[in-house]
Amino acid sequence: MQKLTLKKIAQELDVSISTVSKALRDSPEISDDTRQKVKAFATLYNYRPNKIALSLKNRKTKTIGVIIPEIVHHFFTLVVSGIEEVANSRGYNVIIGLSNESFSKEVTGMETLANGSIDGFIMSVARETQLKKDYHHLNETIDQGMPIVMFDRAIDSVACDKVIVDDVEGARKAVAKLLSLQCKNVGILTTEDHVNVGKLRTKGYRKAMKEANLEIREDHILKLADDLNREENLSQLKEVIKTYLMENAAIDGLFAVNEIYALTAMKAAMQLGKDIPKDFKVIGFTDGVLSKYATPSLTTVSQHGKQLGQKAAALLIDRLEKDNFDPPFETVVIETELVERKSTS
Amino acid sequence: MQKLTLKKIAQELDVSISTVSKALRDSPEISDDTRQKVKAFATLYNYRPNKIALSLKNRKTKTIGVIIPEIVHHFFTLVVSGIEEVANSRGYNVIIGLSNESFSKEVTGMETLANGSIDGFIMSVARETQLKKDYHHLNETIDQGMPIVMFDRAIDSVACDKVIVDDVEGARKAVAKLLSLQCKNVGILTTEDHVNVGKLRTKGYRKAMKEANLEIREDHILKLADDLNREENLSQLKEVIKTYLMENAAIDGLFAVNEIYALTAMKAAMQLGKDIPKDFKVIGFTDGVLSKYATPSLTTVSQHGKQLGQKAAALLIDRLEKDNFDPPFETVVIETELVERKSTS
DNA sequence: TATCAACACGAAAACGTTTTCGTGACATGC
DNA sequence: GCATGTCACGAAAACGTTTTCGTGTTGATA
């Protein structure tokens, strides 16, 4: 049983293709008689218009392309689920491309989608792209009239809508919380400076300290090397953190820029005999699944990934459905939220 | 700068559309002169054929649809990453539909994709679909000539390729492991019977016990209600498990059919003063991210989600690229692997 | 010089829609 | 009886490709 088309219906009913099309779309040009005849036939055999043909005709696909660095990652899946939700409710499909943090995969991935398959992009750039600072592929697709919405890892110099997390403020709130809980010495576990979010969250740490009129001790700021993030180096990561905690024994509050750092720090601290949260409090960033199930459960700064995705999709679709793509670009900031758990109370 | 088409190139170079098309595809009909002229122009202005037009012409889209129950789920993201990897390497794109475990979303989601947008499906059915046992939408799409590959939650009565995890054997191996570690009383935390994987893994438990000539004590089998899985009921889940552990104090080995049950059981056991792994050993199922970072880290049965996705994509694309969709259907079983961590040693 | 390949290209159909513009039949108005 | 209008429908173009089938020009051959 092959797909039913307008042409086949027309042949079957001995009318023209145009008549069938119009009848199905309730055109007043068609008599009630024929209209009903056509509609009955169509429903009986379950006619569905071919989407590809429609896309070609209308020059829009009702599909949005999502490019993310990886999918095995809780934050990105939350964003995707938010995107999918509003996209679906507004009649759009979602097509996914993974860059695997690689610049060239990002470029080719976008190229294969930009040739008619989709109407616009929602994306978070690969780490390698951030390092190279090469954004020609973004600017080119925008020049071709295809709108982009960037999220999380947004690039200032690219002219498009953006949805970002307020990393600085989220970090500031976390550190302020630790201070309000009477922590006397608050440290931070962060990344090397070239990782944008690490830099921003460190900025938030400094801000909170400054607001509390506390001296910022550079030896309380531990910048962890990239390669320690890899799974096989987990035990090494723990040792580095443990050393840090021993050398800075006064630290009684710790802010970590991601879940892994926070959990590893908790393990290290417990091995050093510290009692969490009594004499050592920890807050992480990213409301991942680990925080909830850690022992003790971890207080974190939630980024509201799902709302972020919803907002990004809404921005893109709004722009797609304007007859004019030009209105000024927006940058929406998603508020973070401190989710308190056992590691601080 | 709008998209370049064959027609525009033709106008610009004052030749016909066919000539341009042939030149670009290195047809011998075209003289070297014109061919080079056309190609130079095309590369200069970065011509890319419109994919939608090609799809319409060729009646294939080089896109595969993936329908999964949810995306904020480690196992499914692993599968998707595997699918994406081989799909991409073979020139296919991936479009994602989420059913959110809902039957009707699954049906409409498949319908919107089946009308020309994709060449075939890879899917895992929604829980509600399993309950209703209504598979008409699957059979209909297969009847229309669109191939489906089912994974993980596969349905016997649907005639298509399948890639499944050997739940029974995985569970059997896990329980056998506990027994070999000298556990005298091994219990199981499982789901209600209507959850297929729960049923299968329980079967594996029974099998292992039988093979060891041990009596199966029904009170050692705890079937946890569905609604305890929800996040807000986490503490309730822990209490239920704690009660079970108190009533069955002899249990020194526990197999849990998922990560959450396993982690929660570990927490409960520790609160009851048990030492893991010395006097209480735990093994979970699903190689999620939680297991690695739990304290103590959790031994689990890995399902190799990524390989599963790769295999599913390979099966689908192989079938799509045969000129004949009919060859007999395959059911591939992905071997599980016991990943040993601290909760058993 | 008439015939015939070979060559290099163009016209047109096809994929499945939607939409504009005709057009023939019939009824109405004077 | 003639102009005009309405009704109900069909032809054709368009979206951007690929491909089949002409066809006009050239050069060689008999």
mmCIF file of C-alpha atoms in Angstrom, chain B:
data_model
loop_
_atom_site.group_PDB
_atom_site.id
_atom_site.type_symbol
_atom_site.label_atom_id
_atom_site.label_comp_id
_atom_site.label_asym_id
_atom_site.label_seq_id
_atom_site.Cartn_x
_atom_site.Cartn_y
_atom_site.Cartn_z
ATOM 1 C CA MET B 1 22.324 37.127 -0.108
ATOM 2 C CA GLN B 2 19.760 34.489 -0.943
ATOM 3 C CA LYS B 3 20.394 30.842 -1.694
ATOM 4 C CA LEU B 4 22.017 30.045 -5.006
ATOM 5 C CA THR B 5 20.090 27.685 -7.273
ATOM 6 C CA LEU B 6 20.789 25.957 -10.537
ATOM 7 C CA LYS B 7 18.469 28.354 -12.242
ATOM 8 C CA LYS B 8 20.365 31.386 -11.060
ATOM 9 C CA ILE B 9 23.665 29.928 -12.134
ATOM 10 C CA ALA B 10 22.156 29.142 -15.507
ATOM 11 C CA GLN B 11 20.923 32.692 -15.972
ATOM 12 C CA GLU B 12 24.185 34.155 -14.861
ATOM 13 C CA LEU B 13 26.218 32.001 -17.217
ATOM 14 C CA ASP B 14 23.680 32.065 -20.012
ATOM 15 C CA VAL B 15 23.292 28.326 -20.331
ATOM 16 C CA SER B 16 20.401 26.022 -19.545
ATOM 17 C CA ILE B 17 19.599 24.546 -16.172
ATOM 18 C CA SER B 18 20.289 21.053 -17.451
ATOM 19 C CA THR B 19 23.737 22.063 -18.571
ATOM 20 C CA VAL B 20 24.551 23.404 -15.150
ATOM 21 C CA SER B 21 23.281 20.296 -13.444
ATOM 22 C CA LYS B 22 25.212 18.018 -15.751
ATOM 23 C CA ALA B 23 28.373 20.062 -15.508
ATOM 24 C CA LEU B 24 28.340 19.869 -11.766
ATOM 25 C CA ARG B 25 27.843 16.131 -11.870
ATOM 26 C CA ASP B 26 30.655 15.661 -14.387
ATOM 27 C CA SER B 27 28.479 14.397 -17.164
ATOM 28 C CA PRO B 28 30.485 13.519 -20.300
ATOM 29 C CA GLU B 29 27.865 15.351 -22.330
ATOM 30 C CA ILE B 30 29.354 18.647 -21.264
ATOM 31 C CA SER B 31 32.482 20.147 -22.773
ATOM 32 C CA ASP B 32 35.456 20.798 -20.574
ATOM 33 C CA ASP B 33 35.091 24.475 -21.187
ATOM 34 C CA THR B 34 31.605 24.897 -19.861
ATOM 35 C CA ARG B 35 32.115 22.388 -17.119
ATOM 36 C CA GLN B 36 35.005 24.325 -15.686
ATOM 37 C CA LYS B 37 33.198 27.598 -16.070
ATOM 38 C CA VAL B 38 30.178 26.265 -14.206
ATOM 39 C CA LYS B 39 32.193 24.610 -11.487
ATOM 40 C CA ALA B 40 34.278 27.685 -10.906
ATOM 41 C CA PHE B 41 31.160 29.788 -10.542
ATOM 42 C CA ALA B 42 29.543 27.263 -8.232
ATOM 43 C CA THR B 43 32.482 26.997 -5.883
ATOM 44 C CA LEU B 44 33.020 30.734 -5.941
ATOM 45 C CA TYR B 45 29.498 31.396 -4.747
ATOM 46 C CA ASN B 46 29.365 28.280 -2.637
ATOM 47 C CA TYR B 47 26.518 26.478 -4.347
ATOM 48 C CA ARG B 48 24.848 23.678 -2.382
ATOM 49 C CA PRO B 49 21.995 21.668 -3.872
ATOM 50 C CA ASN B 50 18.690 22.103 -2.120
ATOM 51 C CA LYS B 51 18.055 19.034 -0.059
ATOM 52 C CA ILE B 52 14.308 19.329 -0.100
ATOM 53 C CA ALA B 53 14.188 19.351 -3.870
ATOM 54 C CA LEU B 54 16.413 16.308 -3.925
ATOM 55 C CA SER B 55 14.250 14.564 -1.400
ATOM 56 C CA LEU B 56 11.186 15.189 -3.477
ATOM 57 C CA LYS B 57 12.845 13.993 -6.637
ATOM 58 C CA ASN B 58 14.479 10.922 -5.189
ATOM 59 C CA ARG B 59 11.678 10.095 -2.822
ATOM 60 C CA LYS B 60 14.132 9.613 -0.039
ATOM 61 C CA THR B 61 15.225 12.091 2.547
ATOM 62 C CA LYS B 62 18.392 10.630 3.984
ATOM 63 C CA THR B 63 16.888 11.306 7.370
ATOM 64 C CA ILE B 64 15.907 8.862 10.037
ATOM 65 C CA GLY B 65 13.329 9.457 12.705
ATOM 66 C CA VAL B 66 14.066 8.465 16.270
ATOM 67 C CA ILE B 67 11.147 8.138 18.655
ATOM 68 C CA ILE B 68 12.039 7.742 22.315
ATOM 69 C CA PRO B 69 10.024 7.974 25.502
ATOM 70 C CA GLU B 70 12.196 10.695 26.999
ATOM 71 C CA ILE B 71 15.463 12.398 26.382
ATOM 72 C CA VAL B 72 16.398 13.425 29.899
ATOM 73 C CA HIS B 73 17.547 9.906 30.496
ATOM 74 C CA HIS B 74 21.081 8.646 30.344
ATOM 75 C CA PHE B 75 20.389 5.379 28.585
ATOM 76 C CA PHE B 76 18.411 6.990 25.781
ATOM 77 C CA THR B 77 21.002 9.669 25.225
ATOM 78 C CA LEU B 78 23.627 6.980 24.871
ATOM 79 C CA VAL B 79 21.500 5.246 22.292
ATOM 80 C CA VAL B 80 20.905 8.480 20.427
ATOM 81 C CA SER B 81 24.600 9.262 20.382
ATOM 82 C CA GLY B 82 25.274 5.863 18.880
ATOM 83 C CA ILE B 83 22.578 6.335 16.270
ATOM 84 C CA GLU B 84 23.823 9.785 15.412
ATOM 85 C CA GLU B 85 27.361 8.578 14.979
ATOM 86 C CA VAL B 86 26.689 5.931 12.366
ATOM 87 C CA ALA B 87 23.857 7.863 10.735
ATOM 88 C CA ASN B 88 26.148 10.809 10.225
ATOM 89 C CA SER B 89 28.983 8.744 8.909
ATOM 90 C CA ARG B 90 26.649 7.260 6.349
ATOM 91 C CA GLY B 91 25.192 10.565 5.255
ATOM 92 C CA TYR B 92 21.990 10.563 7.219
ATOM 93 C CA ASN B 93 20.452 13.110 9.543
ATOM 94 C CA VAL B 94 18.580 12.340 12.707
ATOM 95 C CA ILE B 95 15.276 13.843 13.687
ATOM 96 C CA ILE B 96 14.024 13.291 17.203
ATOM 97 C CA GLY B 97 10.521 12.794 18.485
ATOM 98 C CA LEU B 98 9.665 12.403 22.148
ATOM 99 C CA SER B 99 6.664 10.446 23.257
ATOM 100 C CA ASN B 100 6.970 11.314 26.924
ATOM 101 C CA GLU B 101 5.766 7.785 27.581
ATOM 102 C CA SER B 102 2.398 8.748 26.105
ATOM 103 C CA PHE B 103 0.607 6.614 23.550
ATOM 104 C CA SER B 104 -1.079 9.457 21.742
ATOM 105 C CA LYS B 105 2.079 11.530 21.515
ATOM 106 C CA GLU B 106 3.801 8.543 20.054
ATOM 107 C CA VAL B 107 1.116 8.076 17.442
ATOM 108 C CA THR B 108 0.903 11.709 16.365
ATOM 109 C CA GLY B 109 4.649 12.076 16.502
ATOM 110 C CA MET B 110 5.080 9.189 14.125
ATOM 111 C CA GLU B 111 2.356 10.454 11.860
ATOM 112 C CA THR B 112 3.905 13.876 11.452
ATOM 113 C CA LEU B 113 7.213 12.311 10.529
ATOM 114 C CA ALA B 114 5.913 9.549 8.320
ATOM 115 C CA ASN B 115 4.580 11.880 5.646
ATOM 116 C CA GLY B 116 7.742 12.181 3.686
ATOM 117 C CA SER B 117 10.033 13.715 6.268
ATOM 118 C CA ILE B 118 12.010 10.573 6.941
ATOM 119 C CA ASP B 119 12.990 7.277 5.386
ATOM 120 C CA GLY B 120 12.602 5.070 8.440
ATOM 121 C CA PHE B 121 12.178 4.874 12.181
ATOM 122 C CA ILE B 122 14.259 3.787 15.120
ATOM 123 C CA MET B 123 12.159 3.635 18.236
ATOM 124 C CA SER B 124 11.489 2.432 21.720
ATOM 125 C CA VAL B 125 7.807 2.345 22.519
ATOM 126 C CA ALA B 126 6.176 4.393 25.254
ATOM 127 C CA ARG B 127 5.207 2.702 28.470
ATOM 128 C CA GLU B 128 1.577 3.528 27.815
ATOM 129 C CA THR B 129 1.786 1.823 24.454
ATOM 130 C CA GLN B 130 3.082 -1.291 26.140
ATOM 131 C CA LEU B 131 0.163 -1.209 28.528
ATOM 132 C CA LYS B 132 -2.469 -0.681 25.859
ATOM 133 C CA LYS B 133 -0.859 -3.245 23.606
ATOM 134 C CA ASP B 134 -2.075 -1.158 20.689
ATOM 135 C CA TYR B 135 0.454 -1.320 17.918
ATOM 136 C CA HIS B 136 -1.672 -0.334 14.938
ATOM 137 C CA HIS B 137 0.459 2.723 14.226
ATOM 138 C CA LEU B 138 3.560 0.586 13.991
ATOM 139 C CA ASN B 139 1.978 -1.935 11.682
ATOM 140 C CA GLU B 140 0.522 0.784 9.509
ATOM 141 C CA THR B 141 3.796 2.535 8.934
ATOM 142 C CA ILE B 142 5.441 -0.763 8.141
ATOM 143 C CA ASP B 143 2.632 -1.523 5.700
ATOM 144 C CA GLN B 144 3.274 1.749 3.952
ATOM 145 C CA GLY B 145 6.746 0.560 3.195
ATOM 146 C CA MET B 146 8.553 2.478 5.890
ATOM 147 C CA PRO B 147 10.984 0.298 7.838
ATOM 148 C CA ILE B 148 11.190 0.387 11.610
ATOM 149 C CA VAL B 149 13.897 -0.775 13.948
ATOM 150 C CA MET B 150 12.757 -1.224 17.524
ATOM 151 C CA PHE B 151 15.201 -1.165 20.387
ATOM 152 C CA ASP B 152 15.125 -2.086 24.049
ATOM 153 C CA ARG B 153 11.382 -2.131 24.494
ATOM 154 C CA ALA B 154 10.668 -4.239 21.452
ATOM 155 C CA ILE B 155 7.324 -5.801 20.644
ATOM 156 C CA ASP B 156 7.320 -9.419 19.580
ATOM 157 C CA SER B 157 4.245 -9.196 17.453
ATOM 158 C CA VAL B 158 5.554 -6.361 15.291
ATOM 159 C CA ALA B 159 7.442 -7.603 12.260
ATOM 160 C CA CYS B 160 10.608 -5.566 12.056
ATOM 161 C CA ASP B 161 14.285 -5.536 12.964
ATOM 162 C CA LYS B 162 15.025 -5.311 16.664
ATOM 163 C CA VAL B 163 17.978 -4.599 18.872
ATOM 164 C CA ILE B 164 17.533 -5.631 22.442
ATOM 165 C CA VAL B 165 19.389 -5.946 25.669
ATOM 166 C CA ASP B 166 19.532 -9.367 27.175
ATOM 167 C CA ASP B 167 17.886 -8.391 30.425
ATOM 168 C CA VAL B 168 17.489 -11.907 31.702
ATOM 169 C CA GLU B 169 21.102 -12.817 31.156
ATOM 170 C CA GLY B 170 22.378 -9.497 32.505
ATOM 171 C CA ALA B 171 20.431 -9.967 35.682
ATOM 172 C CA ARG B 172 21.485 -13.564 35.957
ATOM 173 C CA LYS B 173 25.129 -12.601 35.720
ATOM 174 C CA ALA B 174 24.713 -9.937 38.366
ATOM 175 C CA VAL B 175 23.052 -12.248 40.836
ATOM 176 C CA ALA B 176 25.537 -15.000 40.089
ATOM 177 C CA LYS B 177 28.274 -12.520 40.887
ATOM 178 C CA LEU B 178 26.744 -11.747 44.262
ATOM 179 C CA LEU B 179 26.486 -15.430 45.009
ATOM 180 C CA SER B 180 30.076 -16.022 44.020
ATOM 181 C CA LEU B 181 31.055 -13.308 46.484
ATOM 182 C CA GLN B 182 29.623 -15.483 49.214
ATOM 183 C CA CYS B 183 26.380 -13.650 49.746
ATOM 184 C CA LYS B 184 24.109 -16.000 51.594
ATOM 185 C CA ASN B 185 20.835 -14.174 51.101
ATOM 186 C CA VAL B 186 20.392 -12.242 47.891
ATOM 187 C CA GLY B 187 17.340 -10.048 47.472
ATOM 188 C CA ILE B 188 16.005 -8.093 44.502
ATOM 189 C CA LEU B 189 14.413 -4.693 44.127
ATOM 190 C CA THR B 190 12.242 -4.702 41.073
ATOM 191 C CA THR B 191 9.241 -3.040 39.495
ATOM 192 C CA GLU B 192 5.688 -4.146 39.127
ATOM 193 C CA ASP B 193 5.196 -6.907 36.596
ATOM 194 C CA HIS B 194 3.752 -4.779 33.832
ATOM 195 C CA VAL B 195 7.101 -3.081 33.347
ATOM 196 C CA ASN B 196 8.714 -5.389 30.902
ATOM 197 C CA VAL B 197 12.344 -4.907 31.829
ATOM 198 C CA GLY B 198 11.505 -5.373 35.486
ATOM 199 C CA LYS B 199 9.834 -8.653 34.721
ATOM 200 C CA LEU B 200 12.724 -9.885 32.611
ATOM 201 C CA ARG B 201 15.354 -8.922 35.129
ATOM 202 C CA THR B 202 13.413 -10.655 37.847
ATOM 203 C CA LYS B 203 13.403 -13.701 35.646
ATOM 204 C CA GLY B 204 17.179 -13.498 35.513
ATOM 205 C CA TYR B 205 17.283 -13.344 39.286
ATOM 206 C CA ARG B 206 15.206 -16.475 39.589
ATOM 207 C CA LYS B 207 17.330 -18.210 37.021
ATOM 208 C CA ALA B 208 20.553 -17.476 38.876
ATOM 209 C CA MET B 209 19.065 -18.688 42.135
ATOM 210 C CA LYS B 210 17.839 -21.842 40.544
ATOM 211 C CA GLU B 211 21.192 -22.526 38.934
ATOM 212 C CA ALA B 212 22.776 -22.250 42.369
ATOM 213 C CA ASN B 213 20.184 -24.608 43.762
ATOM 214 C CA LEU B 214 18.920 -21.987 46.143
ATOM 215 C CA GLU B 215 15.386 -21.686 47.312
ATOM 216 C CA ILE B 216 13.633 -18.582 45.988
ATOM 217 C CA ARG B 217 12.054 -16.708 48.848
ATOM 218 C CA GLU B 218 9.208 -14.545 47.606
ATOM 219 C CA ASP B 219 9.599 -12.176 50.518
ATOM 220 C CA HIS B 220 13.075 -11.373 49.240
ATOM 221 C CA ILE B 221 11.528 -10.051 46.047
ATOM 222 C CA LEU B 222 10.382 -6.462 46.554
ATOM 223 C CA LYS B 223 8.197 -5.078 43.799
ATOM 224 C CA LEU B 224 8.181 -1.306 44.070
ATOM 225 C CA ALA B 225 5.145 0.642 42.929
ATOM 226 C CA ASP B 226 5.452 2.890 39.897
ATOM 227 C CA ASP B 227 4.647 6.097 41.666
ATOM 228 C CA LEU B 228 7.581 5.645 44.003
ATOM 229 C CA ASN B 229 9.794 6.387 41.020
ATOM 230 C CA ARG B 230 8.738 9.965 40.912
ATOM 231 C CA GLU B 231 11.209 12.396 42.269
ATOM 232 C CA GLU B 232 9.006 13.824 44.955
ATOM 233 C CA ASN B 233 8.505 10.377 46.423
ATOM 234 C CA LEU B 234 12.163 9.655 46.854
ATOM 235 C CA SER B 235 12.111 9.693 50.648
ATOM 236 C CA GLN B 236 9.092 7.446 50.656
ATOM 237 C CA LEU B 237 10.934 5.040 48.403
ATOM 238 C CA LYS B 238 13.777 4.985 50.868
ATOM 239 C CA GLU B 239 11.455 4.194 53.754
ATOM 240 C CA VAL B 240 9.878 1.314 51.891
ATOM 241 C CA ILE B 241 13.278 -0.129 51.146
ATOM 242 C CA LYS B 242 14.441 0.439 54.692
ATOM 243 C CA THR B 243 11.484 -1.477 56.030
ATOM 244 C CA TYR B 244 12.216 -4.286 53.612
ATOM 245 C CA LEU B 245 15.826 -4.406 54.770
ATOM 246 C CA MET B 246 14.813 -4.456 58.418
ATOM 247 C CA GLU B 247 12.269 -7.187 57.899
ATOM 248 C CA ASN B 248 14.812 -9.199 55.969
ATOM 249 C CA ALA B 249 17.875 -8.486 58.050
ATOM 250 C CA ALA B 250 19.661 -11.539 56.721
ATOM 251 C CA ILE B 251 19.990 -10.077 53.250
ATOM 252 C CA ASP B 252 23.648 -9.461 52.502
ATOM 253 C CA GLY B 253 23.455 -9.046 48.752
ATOM 254 C CA LEU B 254 21.022 -6.998 46.725
ATOM 255 C CA PHE B 255 20.308 -6.753 43.055
ATOM 256 C CA ALA B 256 18.324 -3.705 41.941
ATOM 257 C CA VAL B 257 16.788 -3.395 38.492
ATOM 258 C CA ASN B 258 17.764 0.235 38.135
ATOM 259 C CA GLU B 259 20.148 2.830 39.455
ATOM 260 C CA ILE B 260 17.751 4.738 41.606
ATOM 261 C CA TYR B 261 16.656 1.668 43.494
ATOM 262 C CA ALA B 262 20.265 0.645 43.977
ATOM 263 C CA LEU B 263 21.423 4.024 45.224
ATOM 264 C CA THR B 264 18.458 4.440 47.482
ATOM 265 C CA ALA B 265 19.035 0.988 48.884
ATOM 266 C CA MET B 266 22.652 1.833 49.583
ATOM 267 C CA LYS B 267 21.590 4.931 51.482
ATOM 268 C CA ALA B 268 19.028 2.987 53.435
ATOM 269 C CA ALA B 269 21.492 0.228 54.256
ATOM 270 C CA MET B 270 24.106 2.680 55.436
ATOM 271 C CA GLN B 271 21.554 4.370 57.637
ATOM 272 C CA LEU B 272 20.846 0.972 59.128
ATOM 273 C CA GLY B 273 24.492 0.712 59.975
ATOM 274 C CA LYS B 274 25.452 -1.775 57.322
ATOM 275 C CA ASP B 275 28.918 -1.588 55.856
ATOM 276 C CA ILE B 276 29.036 -1.642 52.050
ATOM 277 C CA PRO B 277 30.526 -3.765 50.646
ATOM 278 C CA LYS B 278 31.738 -5.654 53.709
ATOM 279 C CA ASP B 279 28.442 -6.935 55.009
ATOM 280 C CA PHE B 280 26.144 -5.724 52.260
ATOM 281 C CA LYS B 281 26.832 -5.824 48.529
ATOM 282 C CA VAL B 282 24.768 -4.108 45.852
ATOM 283 C CA ILE B 283 24.557 -4.356 42.082
ATOM 284 C CA GLY B 284 22.400 -2.170 39.865
ATOM 285 C CA PHE B 285 21.270 -2.275 36.255
ATOM 286 C CA THR B 286 21.841 0.470 33.647
ATOM 287 C CA ASP B 287 25.215 2.010 33.363
ATOM 288 C CA GLY B 288 24.066 5.495 34.228
ATOM 289 C CA VAL B 289 26.152 8.341 35.421
ATOM 290 C CA LEU B 290 24.925 7.976 38.977
ATOM 291 C CA SER B 291 26.651 4.663 39.533
ATOM 292 C CA LYS B 292 30.093 6.051 38.847
ATOM 293 C CA TYR B 293 29.810 8.924 41.264
ATOM 294 C CA ALA B 294 27.841 7.273 44.039
ATOM 295 C CA THR B 295 29.440 6.717 47.433
ATOM 296 C CA PRO B 296 30.440 3.956 47.362
ATOM 297 C CA SER B 297 30.525 3.678 43.605
ATOM 298 C CA LEU B 298 28.021 1.147 42.355
ATOM 299 C CA THR B 299 28.690 -2.056 40.484
ATOM 300 C CA THR B 300 26.250 -2.247 37.594
ATOM 301 C CA VAL B 301 25.179 -4.206 34.586
ATOM 302 C CA SER B 302 26.013 -2.015 31.617
ATOM 303 C CA GLN B 303 23.666 -2.165 28.673
ATOM 304 C CA HIS B 304 26.087 -0.671 26.168
ATOM 305 C CA GLY B 305 23.568 1.875 25.025
ATOM 306 C CA LYS B 306 25.872 3.440 22.512
ATOM 307 C CA GLN B 307 26.618 0.168 20.747
ATOM 308 C CA LEU B 308 22.927 -0.560 20.777
ATOM 309 C CA GLY B 309 22.258 2.710 18.966
ATOM 310 C CA GLN B 310 25.014 2.062 16.476
ATOM 311 C CA LYS B 311 23.651 -1.350 15.678
ATOM 312 C CA ALA B 312 20.102 -0.085 15.316
ATOM 313 C CA ALA B 313 21.185 2.622 12.902
ATOM 314 C CA ALA B 314 23.266 0.167 10.896
ATOM 315 C CA LEU B 315 20.338 -2.234 10.622
ATOM 316 C CA LEU B 316 17.996 0.500 9.463
ATOM 317 C CA ILE B 317 20.334 2.033 6.934
ATOM 318 C CA ASP B 318 21.289 -1.367 5.555
ATOM 319 C CA ARG B 319 17.659 -2.082 4.955
ATOM 320 C CA LEU B 320 17.003 1.345 3.448
ATOM 321 C CA GLU B 321 19.830 0.885 1.006
ATOM 322 C CA LYS B 322 18.783 -2.547 -0.177
ATOM 323 C CA ASP B 323 16.545 -2.185 -3.199
ATOM 324 C CA ASN B 324 14.334 -4.670 -1.491
ATOM 325 C CA PHE B 325 13.035 -4.095 2.008
ATOM 326 C CA ASP B 326 11.872 -7.636 2.423
ATOM 327 C CA PRO B 327 14.776 -9.779 3.602
ATOM 328 C CA PRO B 328 13.938 -11.550 6.839
ATOM 329 C CA PHE B 329 13.985 -9.466 9.968
ATOM 330 C CA GLU B 330 16.814 -9.683 12.437
ATOM 331 C CA THR B 331 16.789 -9.499 16.195
ATOM 332 C CA VAL B 332 20.170 -8.538 17.538
ATOM 333 C CA VAL B 333 20.983 -9.058 21.185
ATOM 334 C CA ILE B 334 23.500 -6.687 22.726
ATOM 335 C CA GLU B 335 25.585 -8.359 25.376
ATOM 336 C CA THR B 336 25.547 -6.807 28.802
ATOM 337 C CA GLU B 337 28.678 -6.361 30.836
ATOM 338 C CA LEU B 338 29.197 -6.355 34.558
ATOM 339 C CA VAL B 339 31.111 -3.228 35.546
ATOM 340 C CA GLU B 340 32.611 -3.825 38.965
ATOM 341 C CA ARG B 341 32.970 -0.958 41.392
ATOM 342 C CA LYS B 342 33.194 -0.426 45.119
ATOM 343 C CA SER B 343 29.732 -1.646 46.079
ATOM 344 C CA THR B 344 30.864 -5.238 45.602
ATOM 345 C CA SER B 345 34.526 -5.013 46.484
#
